[in-house]
Amino acid sequence: MAPRAGRAKVHKPKGEKKKKEEKTLPVMLDVTVHLPSGTQITLKGISTDRILDVRRLLAVNVETCHLTNFSLAHEIKGGRLRDSLEIAVLKPCVLTLVEEDYTEEKAITHVRRLLDIVSSTACFGPSGKQLTDTHDGSHKENSPSTEDSAKLGTSKSKGKSEAAAVIAEAKEASEKGDIDKLCPPSKLGQFYQFFSFSHLTAPIQCKNLLLKFCCFDLRPATFILQVRLCNGKLVTAVACTSGFYNAGKPQTKFYQLVNLLRHASKAFANAYDDLIKAFVERNKFGNIPYGLRSNTWVVPPTAAEAPSTFPPLPSEDETWGGNGGGQGRDDESVEKEWSRDFMVLARMPCKTDEERQVRDRKAFLLHSLFVDTCLVHATSVLKDAEQLPDVPLIDDRGHFLVKEAGSLNVLLAQDVTDASKKVDFKIDTIHSRQLTPEELSQKNLFKGIAADESTTVHDTATLGVVLIRHKKYMALVEARGLKEAQGMINLPNDLQVEEQAEGGANALNVNSLRSLLHQTASVSVDPEEVRKSRDVLQRIMAESLKGLQNESDRTDGFIRWELGACWVQHLQTQANSEKADAKGSNKQDPKKKTNEKLVDKKTVLEKTKPLDSLRDHVSDSQESSSASLEKPKEVDPLKVQSEAHLKSLLGDAAFTRLKESDIGLHSKTVPELVAGADQYYNDVALPKLVSDFASLELSPVDGRTLTDFMHTRGLRMRSLGRVAELSKKLPHIQSLCVHEMVVRAFKHVLRAMVAAVTHPSELAVSIAVALNAMLGTPSKESMLVSSNTSELLTWKWLEAFTLKRFGWTLSVDPRPELRKYAVLRGICHKVGVEIAPRDYDYQSPNPFSSADIISMVPVYKQAACSSADGRTLLESSKTALDKGKLDDAVAYGTKALAKLVAVCGSYHRMTAGAYSLLAVVLYHTGDFNQATIYQQKALDINERELGLDHPDTMKSYGDLAVFYYRLQHTELALKYVNRALYLLHLICGPSHPNTAATYINVAMMEEGLGNVHIALRYLHEALKCNQRLLGADHIQTAASYHAIAIALSLMEAYSLSVQHEQTTLQILQAKLGPDDLRTQDAAAWLDYFDSKAVEQQEAARTGAPKPDASIASKGHLSVSDLLEYINAEAELKRKELENIKRKPK
């Protein structure tokens, strides 16, 4: 029996303030809602939810998802409760759903909801149900065969010998690398399969779910619609204020359209019931596949089938009141006094958290409206420019053609046809074109070292600019008069901004501003057009390669403002560490205080290699400490002059903050600051980034997440080659860097091809030809015929470009090592290309045709505007979670969520990250139910607002799967974990730590279904992956050994479990030390397995009953809970033995 280990320290609240905070932590609440039908449902809510959240819960509940036009009432609070009312104040928490009268708009919305619900039967292609009957998402080869089941049965009888054979078989399969048999490669043609119910009969028989809509000026009728049902019956329904009725039968009204159609046709009723039943089987907790938008680079199958019309999904169908979301489509938004409003925001009070929250909310709303307005109107301007001749620069000084749209200036330019060059068109430079690159870098550095919670709002010059690219044109949209507004006086003290509807949901989907590339329904390939496009590509690549070879080497010394902020934070952390070390040494030996102070400081300085230019004064003052105490300090005139100069550049408030930070930057000259930032960049920031990658504190899965991690630390993407070089012991990071370099290079090739197109009808074939050159496999015949084909020139140029721009030398032929789908996805994101969901054959010279290229969408850049306080709280929650301080993590996470909800809204995409983090924190506390609710919210938002393959969406699938598993919904968990695995294989491939971690999760779930053989296969693949990518002594590798030990114990192979758990414990002791909770956990498991092995041997010798293996199912428990379970089990067995002894013989 494992000895009872000491519990981890519980972080108890100190003081009354902490106790009050603890009372505000969220708890689960049951919300009962009485329906008009006389029934009631109980929703699982959280104490921090509002009425708006209850409405959303009703919308994702299968029993009420068709309801749209209602209010909620409470017996005490009254009727028509406002959306912002917190449900915690409702005593009792019982609500009544009250049907409201329809207006025309609300009746149309109701019809759109029905179309949305049934869209999953026709819009998303094959469901895959016809192909397999396994647990949704698991591959057939994953399911245990009869032979495997027999093996499993014999393994339980034979124990160690059979388990050893199974584990040897799994190990051999992993060594051979045949992961494809276990988990076949993801196919793009299956992208929408997760959302499809095409195996069911569509309740409404209409190919694209479009109904005939006719407006009538009749009263009380609002409009008439015709619906053709699944059995061919045509129903003519009339909408009125009190509901719907069959034409000619106004006496029989139904408030819900679904009820009318049920009454009209039993076939519809059966088909609709089957669909609702399928929703429940898919996920009885919600996440219904409706309300989805075309917001991903892979278009829905219905759009690929009709590329000239691109039938919209119901949520975006303007016929039924849908749209691409967002605001700013009216002329009033264009005429708004943007410059004045941004200046009002900059001058609002912001000293306290409460003041900043009010200011940040208004800033968020105003900036969101500004960005939407810029995107909608600038895209329209760019589409108009396509009808005109080329838009050149006005002169050689770099002045662009300017068009005015209301109070906005739209600066237009056209891309160049040289892939090695690009137009200098950046947000940072729009108001600084008169500055040299060095001066611009200095300006950004000053902004960074002076940054605080209000930096974004105070920088109105950046806040009021949006950069947009569409096809071959660029538009830089700015609020007119930003400079002049800085001198305005008599500005109002406050600003009224229109609130967003639905808690920030349905933000602008930029893909809805797409330009279709096909004019006719039938897309035919013209060989002559293909040949011309290849000639154009060959010419572009030849000229670009020549220009790149003749280009002189240049250094990129550009400084991002985030670098300055991170540098200050690093110096503050370093100074605090030195102070703590000094305090510790003083307490240990007060007699040596004076002497050791200097020695310790010098030692720290040597070890950390701080910036010499920032610490020059330290060595001078340390030569004679006693003398310096006696002599008065002399004023250095140069120091005073440099401080005065820096103060004039930063401003009084920013300079005072910098001086009070006590890190010495305030007394440095501008050249010293630039040199210090450069030294910090190379010696600290880059190595620290790679160190975080190694520890898995950061784990990028694609170019987008890698870019975000680098940009938030102030790192330039030109440093990708350096990051790849530093990551030579992290193959997955090096591979990710190489892929991002390739994507960023090919982005210029595709843009050059688009810029060379003279007529919009040629765009699709030109893009297809370029993608074939990048991602196809040239035939041997073509390579023998000529060394100057467009394909070979493209790859020659790529090698030269990555060396020139990133300082990285590609392998001789990198094509076999590239993950083609990852490259394709990256290029589509950066250039704005939407393609059809097909399985492309990359072994072919021409995997793409013009029919595969559906449309182009705008790509834009903007300043991020949310809540700096909220982001800080999120980071604090993450830090507390990493340190095991769960109480603090929950408190910080709850505050962060409240802050972001107050600033961004409950259902905005920026709030989804806070839901997701708090879910993970609550999961670690053991509150699986509440964690699941938060993660479901995050997933619903991410799917609709970020995209179906966004990294955050993918993470939500994986986390939610684990939460479902902990709640004993194993088959449901497998559906979601397999979706996460599909996206991981598509985006980052099987060789990634996140993929390995997902393999372990799949294994857990397969264990839960009794498929131990399959679980061991996944576990060995995860172990092999972690050993290869992270090293044999990494903590993640230890996790793989532990998971295998658990699986083996289920087969009663306790001796093998002991071997694997010993390895786990050795790694954790070396990496974390004996006092870490994870090390104690491993020690407890090792003792348990060892005791079971002894019991098993004793049972074999004496013929006693076998030991119980059920404890293995508790592998997720913490060490304290695990030991409680073990000891409780032992106590139960002791009582059973005593009862047996008491029985008369």
PDB file of C-alpha atoms in Angstrom, residues 118 200-204 230 265-278:
ATOM      1  CA  VAL A 118     -31.817  22.075 -41.247  1.00  0.00           C
ATOM      2  CA  LEU A 200     -30.573  12.104 -42.976  1.00  0.00           C
ATOM      3  CA  THR A 201     -33.551  13.195 -45.034  1.00  0.00           C
ATOM      4  CA  ALA A 202     -33.624  16.979 -45.329  1.00  0.00           C
ATOM      5  CA  PRO A 203     -36.926  18.133 -43.787  1.00  0.00           C
ATOM      6  CA  ILE A 204     -37.184  20.819 -46.473  1.00  0.00           C
ATOM      7  CA  CYS A 230     -39.174  16.476 -48.019  1.00  0.00           C
ATOM      8  CA  SER A 265     -46.943  16.963 -43.062  1.00  0.00           C
ATOM      9  CA  LYS A 266     -46.116  13.888 -41.036  1.00  0.00           C
ATOM     10  CA  ALA A 267     -43.114  13.307 -43.320  1.00  0.00           C
ATOM     11  CA  PHE A 268     -41.668  16.668 -42.285  1.00  0.00           C
ATOM     12  CA  ALA A 269     -42.362  15.894 -38.621  1.00  0.00           C
ATOM     13  CA  ASN A 270     -40.503  12.584 -38.868  1.00  0.00           C
ATOM     14  CA  ALA A 271     -37.554  14.092 -40.744  1.00  0.00           C
ATOM     15  CA  TYR A 272     -37.287  16.983 -38.301  1.00  0.00           C
ATOM     16  CA  ASP A 273     -37.501  14.639 -35.304  1.00  0.00           C
ATOM     17  CA  ASP A 274     -34.744  12.487 -36.803  1.00  0.00           C
ATOM     18  CA  LEU A 275     -32.558  15.559 -37.185  1.00  0.00           C
ATOM     19  CA  ILE A 276     -33.132  16.692 -33.595  1.00  0.00           C
ATOM     20  CA  LYS A 277     -32.410  13.161 -32.403  1.00  0.00           C
ATOM     21  CA  ALA A 278     -29.164  13.206 -34.396  1.00  0.00           C
TER      22      ALA A 278
END
